[in-house]
Amino acid sequence: MTLECRNVVWRADGRPIVDGVSLSIPKRGVIGLVGPNGSGKSSLLRVLAGLRPAHGGAVLLDGQLLSRMRRRQVARSLAFVAQHADTGTELSAHEVVMLGRTPHRSAWAAWSKTDDDAISSALRQVKMEHKAAQAWSTLSGGERQRVQIARALAQKPELLLLDEPTNHLDIRHQIDLLHLLRNLECGTIVALHDLDHAAAFCDRIAVITDGRLIAEGTPETVITPDMIARVFGVEATVHPPSGQRRPRVSFCL
Ligand SMILES: Nc1ncnc2c1ncn2[C@@H]1O[C@H](COP(=O)(O)OP(=O)(O)OP(=O)(O)O)[C@@H](O)[C@H]1O
């Protein structure tokens, strides 16, 4: 299954926030979406997830217009983890992850072993089994983030869209999560601020600024001093650590 947007435009208050973006998310591999604050990353991900209707262009899921598909059908294929995902405060962590099974269940179906296995596996993947019974409202920011990722994994998506999933996580959990994403058997697009993480874990990098996609390619071709200066206005050098291929950024502070 692939997700593709063609010349997509999304406006707010008449202003183009996503401005003619064309991008393909293949069925395997991780695309890192990078760009400055307010450049349109979250807006693009929401349009790709079908949560905001595009004002121009088209979003296609396996060649079909996403806007014509039923929400449930979309949710069986595609999971989205928002930047500040919240949920009912009365729920436990386990119950939040159970929500991920909703697209696969009918209202009258009994809870199945497949559902249970998907939830246990998702909690295990984000290392949150030990907190499964704890109330959502009492979890830390990083724990909530990991539970939301488990909810998306329990959905068993073929495509996963994540908006800055590492932003509440300590460095150990950031690295664990990025390894996890890289090893998933689904196509993934992930908005990231850390250029080194994007370079180290993503197969391709898409750069967005002022709502426009200005570069897309392998980390080696995209993460360059010129791009960093042009897009972020920061001077940097870029070298792979010895014996490695992927770029590593040093900012001139
Ligand atoms: N519903 C809306 N109404 C008005 N402006 C909006 C709306 N949604 C987004 N914007 C504006 O669009 C721009 C892009 O926002 P978006 O959240 O997509 O950026 P981002 O690249 O994800 O930023 P960040 O890195 O800070 O999370 C911002 O200037 C934001 O204020």
PDB file of C-alpha atoms and ligand atoms in Angstrom:
ATOM      1  CA  MET A   1       0.000   0.000   0.000  1.00  0.00           C
ATOM      2  CA  THR A   2       1.309   3.458  -0.900  1.00  0.00           C
ATOM      3  CA  LEU A   3       0.207   6.966  -0.039  1.00  0.00           C
ATOM      4  CA  GLU A   4       0.782   9.759  -2.453  1.00  0.00           C
ATOM      5  CA  CYS A   5      -0.058  13.426  -2.607  1.00  0.00           C
ATOM      6  CA  ARG A   6      -0.049  15.335  -5.858  1.00  0.00           C
ATOM      7  CA  ASN A   7       0.271  19.082  -5.870  1.00  0.00           C
ATOM      8  CA  VAL A   8      -1.608  19.332  -2.579  1.00  0.00           C
ATOM      9  CA  VAL A   9      -2.705  22.725  -1.265  1.00  0.00           C
ATOM     10  CA  TRP A  10      -4.193  23.398   2.168  1.00  0.00           C
ATOM     11  CA  ARG A  11      -5.079  26.931   3.239  1.00  0.00           C
ATOM     12  CA  ALA A  12      -5.939  28.562   6.563  1.00  0.00           C
ATOM     13  CA  ASP A  13      -7.506  32.023   6.624  1.00  0.00           C
ATOM     14  CA  GLY A  14      -6.908  32.193   2.878  1.00  0.00           C
ATOM     15  CA  ARG A  15      -3.160  31.672   3.304  1.00  0.00           C
ATOM     16  CA  PRO A  16      -1.516  28.591   1.726  1.00  0.00           C
ATOM     17  CA  ILE A  17       0.010  26.562   4.565  1.00  0.00           C
ATOM     18  CA  VAL A  18       0.721  23.535   2.372  1.00  0.00           C
ATOM     19  CA  ASP A  19       1.529  24.880  -1.041  1.00  0.00           C
ATOM     20  CA  GLY A  20       1.641  22.475  -3.969  1.00  0.00           C
ATOM     21  CA  VAL A  21       3.346  19.503  -2.298  1.00  0.00           C
ATOM     22  CA  SER A  22       3.847  16.240  -4.216  1.00  0.00           C
ATOM     23  CA  LEU A  23       5.273  13.312  -2.258  1.00  0.00           C
ATOM     24  CA  SER A  24       5.068   9.519  -2.235  1.00  0.00           C
ATOM     25  CA  ILE A  25       5.206   7.332   0.860  1.00  0.00           C
ATOM     26  CA  PRO A  26       6.145   3.844  -0.326  1.00  0.00           C
ATOM     27  CA  LYS A  27       5.023   0.649   1.389  1.00  0.00           C
ATOM     28  CA  ARG A  28       8.358   0.165   3.153  1.00  0.00           C
ATOM     29  CA  GLY A  29      10.925   2.499   4.638  1.00  0.00           C
ATOM     30  CA  VAL A  30      10.957   5.714   6.625  1.00  0.00           C
ATOM     31  CA  ILE A  31      10.643   9.225   5.233  1.00  0.00           C
ATOM     32  CA  GLY A  32      11.792  11.997   7.569  1.00  0.00           C
ATOM     33  CA  LEU A  33       9.888  15.261   7.214  1.00  0.00           C
ATOM     34  CA  VAL A  34      12.017  18.191   8.370  1.00  0.00           C
ATOM     35  CA  GLY A  35      11.584  21.945   8.311  1.00  0.00           C
ATOM     36  CA  PRO A  36      11.452  25.002  10.565  1.00  0.00           C
ATOM     37  CA  ASN A  37       8.687  25.723  13.077  1.00  0.00           C
ATOM     38  CA  GLY A  38       5.524  26.707  11.267  1.00  0.00           C
ATOM     39  CA  SER A  39       6.729  25.404   7.890  1.00  0.00           C
ATOM     40  CA  GLY A  40       3.667  23.167   7.446  1.00  0.00           C
ATOM     41  CA  LYS A  41       4.836  19.696   8.577  1.00  0.00           C
ATOM     42  CA  SER A  42       1.847  18.984  10.864  1.00  0.00           C
ATOM     43  CA  SER A  43      -0.556  20.458   8.339  1.00  0.00           C
ATOM     44  CA  LEU A  44       0.833  18.252   5.567  1.00  0.00           C
ATOM     45  CA  LEU A  45       0.656  15.131   7.768  1.00  0.00           C
ATOM     46  CA  ARG A  46      -2.975  15.905   8.644  1.00  0.00           C
ATOM     47  CA  VAL A  47      -3.865  16.303   4.990  1.00  0.00           C
ATOM     48  CA  LEU A  48      -2.065  13.022   4.201  1.00  0.00           C
ATOM     49  CA  ALA A  49      -3.975  11.307   7.020  1.00  0.00           C
ATOM     50  CA  GLY A  50      -7.271  12.569   5.599  1.00  0.00           C
ATOM     51  CA  LEU A  51      -7.969  14.631   8.721  1.00  0.00           C
ATOM     52  CA  ARG A  52      -8.009  17.865   6.720  1.00  0.00           C
ATOM     53  CA  PRO A  53      -9.484  17.968   3.244  1.00  0.00           C
ATOM     54  CA  ALA A  54      -7.038  19.374   0.709  1.00  0.00           C
ATOM     55  CA  HIS A  55      -8.167  22.578  -0.998  1.00  0.00           C
ATOM     56  CA  GLY A  56      -6.258  21.641  -4.129  1.00  0.00           C
ATOM     57  CA  GLY A  57      -4.497  18.615  -5.609  1.00  0.00           C
ATOM     58  CA  ALA A  58      -5.140  15.036  -4.555  1.00  0.00           C
ATOM     59  CA  VAL A  59      -4.206  12.523  -1.863  1.00  0.00           C
ATOM     60  CA  LEU A  60      -4.250   8.942  -3.113  1.00  0.00           C
ATOM     61  CA  LEU A  61      -4.175   5.761  -1.031  1.00  0.00           C
ATOM     62  CA  ASP A  62      -3.173   2.923  -3.309  1.00  0.00           C
ATOM     63  CA  GLY A  63      -4.310   5.018  -6.246  1.00  0.00           C
ATOM     64  CA  GLN A  64      -7.764   5.791  -4.766  1.00  0.00           C
ATOM     65  CA  LEU A  65      -8.786   9.288  -3.730  1.00  0.00           C
ATOM     66  CA  LEU A  66      -8.559   9.375   0.073  1.00  0.00           C
ATOM     67  CA  SER A  67     -11.378  11.932   0.242  1.00  0.00           C
ATOM     68  CA  ARG A  68     -13.787   9.406  -1.319  1.00  0.00           C
ATOM     69  CA  MET A  69     -12.911   6.582   1.070  1.00  0.00           C
ATOM     70  CA  ARG A  70     -14.802   5.792   4.268  1.00  0.00           C
ATOM     71  CA  ARG A  71     -13.002   6.781   7.472  1.00  0.00           C
ATOM     72  CA  ARG A  72     -13.039   3.211   8.769  1.00  0.00           C
ATOM     73  CA  GLN A  73     -11.524   1.894   5.547  1.00  0.00           C
ATOM     74  CA  VAL A  74      -8.756   4.506   5.794  1.00  0.00           C
ATOM     75  CA  ALA A  75      -8.125   3.698   9.467  1.00  0.00           C
ATOM     76  CA  ARG A  76      -7.569   0.033   8.630  1.00  0.00           C
ATOM     77  CA  SER A  77      -4.595   1.028   6.495  1.00  0.00           C
ATOM     78  CA  LEU A  78      -3.262   4.215   7.952  1.00  0.00           C
ATOM     79  CA  ALA A  79      -2.456   5.312  11.520  1.00  0.00           C
ATOM     80  CA  PHE A  80      -1.612   8.835  12.622  1.00  0.00           C
ATOM     81  CA  VAL A  81       0.123   9.918  15.839  1.00  0.00           C
ATOM     82  CA  ALA A  82      -0.458  13.609  16.484  1.00  0.00           C
ATOM     83  CA  GLN A  83       2.066  15.902  18.133  1.00  0.00           C
ATOM     84  CA  HIS A  84      -0.070  16.510  21.224  1.00  0.00           C
ATOM     85  CA  ALA A  85      -2.381  13.518  21.123  1.00  0.00           C
ATOM     86  CA  ASP A  86      -4.825  13.447  24.021  1.00  0.00           C
ATOM     87  CA  THR A  87      -7.538  11.066  25.059  1.00  0.00           C
ATOM     88  CA  GLY A  88     -10.251  10.475  27.648  1.00  0.00           C
ATOM     89  CA  THR A  89      -8.638  11.070  31.012  1.00  0.00           C
ATOM     90  CA  GLU A  90     -10.585   8.242  32.690  1.00  0.00           C
ATOM     91  CA  LEU A  91      -8.937   5.588  30.521  1.00  0.00           C
ATOM     92  CA  SER A  92      -5.990   3.406  31.505  1.00  0.00           C
ATOM     93  CA  ALA A  93      -2.950   3.109  29.227  1.00  0.00           C
ATOM     94  CA  HIS A  94      -4.209  -0.327  28.142  1.00  0.00           C
ATOM     95  CA  GLU A  95      -7.641   1.084  27.262  1.00  0.00           C
ATOM     96  CA  VAL A  96      -6.048   3.842  25.177  1.00  0.00           C
ATOM     97  CA  VAL A  97      -4.151   1.208  23.187  1.00  0.00           C
ATOM     98  CA  MET A  98      -7.395  -0.807  22.809  1.00  0.00           C
ATOM     99  CA  LEU A  99      -8.789   2.166  20.850  1.00  0.00           C
ATOM    100  CA  GLY A 100      -6.321   1.274  18.111  1.00  0.00           C
ATOM    101  CA  ARG A 101      -8.329  -1.881  17.402  1.00  0.00           C
ATOM    102  CA  THR A 102     -11.562   0.038  16.673  1.00  0.00           C
ATOM    103  CA  PRO A 103     -11.210   0.057  12.856  1.00  0.00           C
ATOM    104  CA  HIS A 104     -10.812  -3.733  12.824  1.00  0.00           C
ATOM    105  CA  ARG A 105     -13.830  -4.550  15.023  1.00  0.00           C
ATOM    106  CA  SER A 106     -17.549  -4.428  14.501  1.00  0.00           C
ATOM    107  CA  ALA A 107     -19.732  -3.169  17.351  1.00  0.00           C
ATOM    108  CA  TRP A 108     -21.085  -6.634  18.207  1.00  0.00           C
ATOM    109  CA  ALA A 109     -17.851  -8.636  17.761  1.00  0.00           C
ATOM    110  CA  ALA A 110     -16.339 -10.361  20.791  1.00  0.00           C
ATOM    111  CA  TRP A 111     -12.877  -9.259  21.824  1.00  0.00           C
ATOM    112  CA  SER A 112     -10.520 -11.694  20.062  1.00  0.00           C
ATOM    113  CA  LYS A 113      -7.073 -13.133  20.695  1.00  0.00           C
ATOM    114  CA  THR A 114      -5.879 -11.186  17.639  1.00  0.00           C
ATOM    115  CA  ASP A 115      -6.982  -7.961  19.374  1.00  0.00           C
ATOM    116  CA  ASP A 116      -5.298  -8.978  22.636  1.00  0.00           C
ATOM    117  CA  ASP A 117      -2.092  -9.973  20.873  1.00  0.00           C
ATOM    118  CA  ALA A 118      -1.977  -6.701  18.917  1.00  0.00           C
ATOM    119  CA  ILE A 119      -2.331  -4.693  22.137  1.00  0.00           C
ATOM    120  CA  SER A 120       0.245  -6.688  24.129  1.00  0.00           C
ATOM    121  CA  SER A 121       2.714  -6.549  21.277  1.00  0.00           C
ATOM    122  CA  ALA A 122       2.235  -2.783  20.820  1.00  0.00           C
ATOM    123  CA  LEU A 123       2.716  -2.096  24.548  1.00  0.00           C
ATOM    124  CA  ARG A 124       5.805  -4.298  24.528  1.00  0.00           C
ATOM    125  CA  GLN A 125       7.272  -2.538  21.466  1.00  0.00           C
ATOM    126  CA  VAL A 126       7.171   0.833  23.251  1.00  0.00           C
ATOM    127  CA  LYS A 127       8.204  -0.736  26.598  1.00  0.00           C
ATOM    128  CA  MET A 128       5.017   0.278  28.399  1.00  0.00           C
ATOM    129  CA  GLU A 129       3.630  -3.132  29.499  1.00  0.00           C
ATOM    130  CA  HIS A 130       4.457  -2.368  33.130  1.00  0.00           C
ATOM    131  CA  LYS A 131       2.292   0.781  33.025  1.00  0.00           C
ATOM    132  CA  ALA A 132      -0.674  -0.794  31.209  1.00  0.00           C
ATOM    133  CA  ALA A 133      -3.055  -0.492  34.168  1.00  0.00           C
ATOM    134  CA  GLN A 134      -2.079   3.069  35.052  1.00  0.00           C
ATOM    135  CA  ALA A 135      -4.532   5.919  34.395  1.00  0.00           C
ATOM    136  CA  TRP A 136      -3.720   7.982  31.298  1.00  0.00           C
ATOM    137  CA  SER A 137      -4.084  11.196  33.305  1.00  0.00           C
ATOM    138  CA  THR A 138      -1.258  10.145  35.642  1.00  0.00           C
ATOM    139  CA  LEU A 139       1.278   9.215  32.940  1.00  0.00           C
ATOM    140  CA  SER A 140       4.269  11.452  32.238  1.00  0.00           C
ATOM    141  CA  GLY A 141       4.548  13.306  28.906  1.00  0.00           C
ATOM    142  CA  GLY A 142       6.979  10.735  27.487  1.00  0.00           C
ATOM    143  CA  GLU A 143       4.860   7.803  28.703  1.00  0.00           C
ATOM    144  CA  ARG A 144       1.762   9.302  27.069  1.00  0.00           C
ATOM    145  CA  GLN A 145       3.694   9.703  23.855  1.00  0.00           C
ATOM    146  CA  ARG A 146       4.722   6.033  23.925  1.00  0.00           C
ATOM    147  CA  VAL A 147       1.147   4.921  24.685  1.00  0.00           C
ATOM    148  CA  GLN A 148      -0.136   6.925  21.703  1.00  0.00           C
ATOM    149  CA  ILE A 149       2.468   5.233  19.526  1.00  0.00           C
ATOM    150  CA  ALA A 150       1.334   1.849  20.914  1.00  0.00           C
ATOM    151  CA  ARG A 151      -2.272   2.769  20.018  1.00  0.00           C
ATOM    152  CA  ALA A 152      -1.155   3.413  16.446  1.00  0.00           C
ATOM    153  CA  LEU A 153       0.853   0.143  16.333  1.00  0.00           C
ATOM    154  CA  ALA A 154      -2.127  -1.834  17.704  1.00  0.00           C
ATOM    155  CA  GLN A 155      -4.027  -0.539  14.688  1.00  0.00           C
ATOM    156  CA  LYS A 156      -1.657  -2.715  12.580  1.00  0.00           C
ATOM    157  CA  PRO A 157      -1.370  -0.034   9.921  1.00  0.00           C
ATOM    158  CA  GLU A 158       0.235  -0.467   6.552  1.00  0.00           C
ATOM    159  CA  LEU A 159       1.249   3.187   6.672  1.00  0.00           C
ATOM    160  CA  LEU A 160       2.219   5.143   9.749  1.00  0.00           C
ATOM    161  CA  LEU A 161       2.305   8.942  10.033  1.00  0.00           C
ATOM    162  CA  LEU A 162       3.926  10.474  13.106  1.00  0.00           C
ATOM    163  CA  ASP A 163       4.215  14.117  14.066  1.00  0.00           C
ATOM    164  CA  GLU A 164       7.339  14.723  16.151  1.00  0.00           C
ATOM    165  CA  PRO A 165       6.980  11.467  18.103  1.00  0.00           C
ATOM    166  CA  THR A 166      10.304  11.958  19.895  1.00  0.00           C
ATOM    167  CA  ASN A 167       9.569  15.387  21.342  1.00  0.00           C
ATOM    168  CA  HIS A 168       8.787  14.246  24.913  1.00  0.00           C
ATOM    169  CA  LEU A 169      11.211  11.357  25.012  1.00  0.00           C
ATOM    170  CA  ASP A 170      14.578  11.083  26.699  1.00  0.00           C
ATOM    171  CA  ILE A 171      17.494  10.171  24.450  1.00  0.00           C
ATOM    172  CA  ARG A 172      17.272   6.406  25.212  1.00  0.00           C
ATOM    173  CA  HIS A 173      13.580   6.301  24.290  1.00  0.00           C
ATOM    174  CA  GLN A 174      14.150   8.529  21.245  1.00  0.00           C
ATOM    175  CA  ILE A 175      16.739   6.106  19.892  1.00  0.00           C
ATOM    176  CA  ASP A 176      14.596   3.060  20.771  1.00  0.00           C
ATOM    177  CA  LEU A 177      11.613   4.585  18.986  1.00  0.00           C
ATOM    178  CA  LEU A 178      13.605   5.464  15.867  1.00  0.00           C
ATOM    179  CA  HIS A 179      15.023   1.904  15.744  1.00  0.00           C
ATOM    180  CA  LEU A 180      11.487   0.585  16.145  1.00  0.00           C
ATOM    181  CA  LEU A 181      10.176   2.743  13.279  1.00  0.00           C
ATOM    182  CA  ARG A 182      13.035   1.684  11.045  1.00  0.00           C
ATOM    183  CA  ASN A 183      12.279  -1.998  11.645  1.00  0.00           C
ATOM    184  CA  LEU A 184       8.500  -1.830  11.170  1.00  0.00           C
ATOM    185  CA  GLU A 185       7.098  -3.574   8.156  1.00  0.00           C
ATOM    186  CA  CYS A 186       5.133  -0.573   6.990  1.00  0.00           C
ATOM    187  CA  GLY A 187       5.705   2.686   5.183  1.00  0.00           C
ATOM    188  CA  THR A 188       6.367   5.527   7.597  1.00  0.00           C
ATOM    189  CA  ILE A 189       6.550   9.296   7.417  1.00  0.00           C
ATOM    190  CA  VAL A 190       7.794  11.037  10.532  1.00  0.00           C
ATOM    191  CA  ALA A 191       8.222  14.737  11.271  1.00  0.00           C
ATOM    192  CA  LEU A 192      11.479  15.272  13.148  1.00  0.00           C
ATOM    193  CA  HIS A 193      13.412  18.308  14.331  1.00  0.00           C
ATOM    194  CA  ASP A 194      16.694  16.532  15.002  1.00  0.00           C
ATOM    195  CA  LEU A 195      18.564  16.475  11.688  1.00  0.00           C
ATOM    196  CA  ASP A 196      21.071  13.878  12.953  1.00  0.00           C
ATOM    197  CA  HIS A 197      18.245  11.533  13.905  1.00  0.00           C
ATOM    198  CA  ALA A 198      16.584  12.119  10.556  1.00  0.00           C
ATOM    199  CA  ALA A 199      19.886  11.413   8.768  1.00  0.00           C
ATOM    200  CA  ALA A 200      20.674   8.328  10.842  1.00  0.00           C
ATOM    201  CA  PHE A 201      17.277   6.594  10.791  1.00  0.00           C
ATOM    202  CA  CYS A 202      15.400   7.695   7.673  1.00  0.00           C
ATOM    203  CA  ASP A 203      15.754   6.245   4.200  1.00  0.00           C
ATOM    204  CA  ARG A 204      14.727   9.511   2.614  1.00  0.00           C
ATOM    205  CA  ILE A 205      14.347  13.083   3.811  1.00  0.00           C
ATOM    206  CA  ALA A 206      11.714  15.566   2.670  1.00  0.00           C
ATOM    207  CA  VAL A 207      12.347  19.229   3.469  1.00  0.00           C
ATOM    208  CA  ILE A 208       9.453  21.646   3.759  1.00  0.00           C
ATOM    209  CA  THR A 209       9.674  25.397   4.176  1.00  0.00           C
ATOM    210  CA  ASP A 210       6.853  27.944   3.847  1.00  0.00           C
ATOM    211  CA  GLY A 211       4.557  25.070   2.916  1.00  0.00           C
ATOM    212  CA  ARG A 212       6.656  24.046  -0.082  1.00  0.00           C
ATOM    213  CA  LEU A 213       8.644  20.883  -0.535  1.00  0.00           C
ATOM    214  CA  ILE A 214      12.079  22.161  -1.480  1.00  0.00           C
ATOM    215  CA  ALA A 215      14.111  18.933  -1.375  1.00  0.00           C
ATOM    216  CA  GLU A 216      13.513  15.181  -1.226  1.00  0.00           C
ATOM    217  CA  GLY A 217      16.095  12.441  -1.422  1.00  0.00           C
ATOM    218  CA  THR A 218      18.567  10.333   0.540  1.00  0.00           C
ATOM    219  CA  PRO A 219      20.037  11.843   3.738  1.00  0.00           C
ATOM    220  CA  GLU A 220      23.414  12.187   1.990  1.00  0.00           C
ATOM    221  CA  THR A 221      22.010  14.314  -0.784  1.00  0.00           C
ATOM    222  CA  VAL A 222      19.576  16.390   1.293  1.00  0.00           C
ATOM    223  CA  ILE A 223      21.304  17.083   4.639  1.00  0.00           C
ATOM    224  CA  THR A 224      23.930  19.542   3.440  1.00  0.00           C
ATOM    225  CA  PRO A 225      25.391  22.783   4.863  1.00  0.00           C
ATOM    226  CA  ASP A 226      23.704  24.655   2.021  1.00  0.00           C
ATOM    227  CA  MET A 227      20.236  23.258   2.839  1.00  0.00           C
ATOM    228  CA  ILE A 228      20.701  23.943   6.581  1.00  0.00           C
ATOM    229  CA  ALA A 229      21.776  27.544   5.883  1.00  0.00           C
ATOM    230  CA  ARG A 230      18.982  28.145   3.383  1.00  0.00           C
ATOM    231  CA  VAL A 231      16.142  26.535   5.358  1.00  0.00           C
ATOM    232  CA  PHE A 232      17.127  27.123   8.989  1.00  0.00           C
ATOM    233  CA  GLY A 233      19.470  30.098   8.631  1.00  0.00           C
ATOM    234  CA  VAL A 234      22.168  28.304  10.621  1.00  0.00           C
ATOM    235  CA  GLU A 235      25.767  27.662   9.662  1.00  0.00           C
ATOM    236  CA  ALA A 236      26.818  24.026   9.962  1.00  0.00           C
ATOM    237  CA  THR A 237      29.310  21.483   8.743  1.00  0.00           C
ATOM    238  CA  VAL A 238      28.162  18.023   7.704  1.00  0.00           C
ATOM    239  CA  HIS A 239      30.405  14.938   7.827  1.00  0.00           C
ATOM    240  CA  PRO A 240      29.690  11.266   8.291  1.00  0.00           C
ATOM    241  CA  PRO A 241      31.435   9.812  11.376  1.00  0.00           C
ATOM    242  CA  SER A 242      34.453   7.738  10.319  1.00  0.00           C
ATOM    243  CA  GLY A 243      33.493   4.475   8.662  1.00  0.00           C
ATOM    244  CA  GLN A 244      29.874   5.568   8.245  1.00  0.00           C
ATOM    245  CA  ARG A 245      27.941   6.816   5.270  1.00  0.00           C
ATOM    246  CA  ARG A 246      25.168   8.849   6.799  1.00  0.00           C
ATOM    247  CA  PRO A 247      25.720  12.551   7.444  1.00  0.00           C
ATOM    248  CA  ARG A 248      26.264  14.016  10.907  1.00  0.00           C
ATOM    249  CA  VAL A 249      25.695  17.718  11.524  1.00  0.00           C
ATOM    250  CA  SER A 250      27.879  20.051  13.621  1.00  0.00           C
ATOM    251  CA  PHE A 251      26.384  23.480  14.110  1.00  0.00           C
ATOM    252  CA  CYS A 252      28.664  26.514  14.233  1.00  0.00           C
ATOM    253  CA  LEU A 253      27.512  27.911  17.591  1.00  0.00           C
TER     254      LEU A 253
HETATM  255  N1  LIG B   1      -6.143  26.069  11.545  1.00  0.00           N
HETATM  256  C1  LIG B   1      -5.242  27.011  11.348  1.00  0.00           C
HETATM  257  N2  LIG B   1      -5.578  28.330  11.265  1.00  0.00           N
HETATM  258  C2  LIG B   1      -4.647  29.276  11.050  1.00  0.00           C
HETATM  259  N3  LIG B   1      -3.333  29.035  10.901  1.00  0.00           N
HETATM  260  C3  LIG B   1      -2.944  27.750  10.966  1.00  0.00           C
HETATM  261  C4  LIG B   1      -3.859  26.674  11.191  1.00  0.00           C
HETATM  262  N4  LIG B   1      -3.164  25.512  11.216  1.00  0.00           N
HETATM  263  C5  LIG B   1      -1.867  25.848  11.021  1.00  0.00           C
HETATM  264  N5  LIG B   1      -1.741  27.178  10.880  1.00  0.00           N
HETATM  265  C6  LIG B   1      -0.489  27.912  10.635  1.00  0.00           C
HETATM  266  O1  LIG B   1       0.189  27.217   9.606  1.00  0.00           O
HETATM  267  C7  LIG B   1       1.588  27.241   9.804  1.00  0.00           C
HETATM  268  C8  LIG B   1       2.135  25.823   9.755  1.00  0.00           C
HETATM  269  O2  LIG B   1       1.718  25.137  10.932  1.00  0.00           O
HETATM  270  P1  LIG B   1       2.149  23.632  11.188  1.00  0.00           P
HETATM  271  O3  LIG B   1       1.631  23.252  12.536  1.00  0.00           O
HETATM  272  O4  LIG B   1       1.759  22.807  10.037  1.00  0.00           O
HETATM  273  O5  LIG B   1       3.732  23.800  11.218  1.00  0.00           O
HETATM  274  P2  LIG B   1       4.877  22.783  11.660  1.00  0.00           P
HETATM  275  O6  LIG B   1       5.887  22.780  10.566  1.00  0.00           O
HETATM  276  O7  LIG B   1       4.304  21.476  12.059  1.00  0.00           O
HETATM  277  O8  LIG B   1       5.483  23.555  12.917  1.00  0.00           O
HETATM  278  P3  LIG B   1       6.214  23.036  14.284  1.00  0.00           P
HETATM  279  O9  LIG B   1       7.585  22.562  13.882  1.00  0.00           O
HETATM  280  O10 LIG B   1       6.293  24.307  15.081  1.00  0.00           O
HETATM  281  O11 LIG B   1       5.369  21.983  14.918  1.00  0.00           O
HETATM  282  C9  LIG B   1       1.809  27.967  11.124  1.00  0.00           C
HETATM  283  O12 LIG B   1       2.146  29.306  10.841  1.00  0.00           O
HETATM  284  C10 LIG B   1       0.465  27.884  11.824  1.00  0.00           C
HETATM  285  O13 LIG B   1       0.264  28.973  12.683  1.00  0.00           O
END
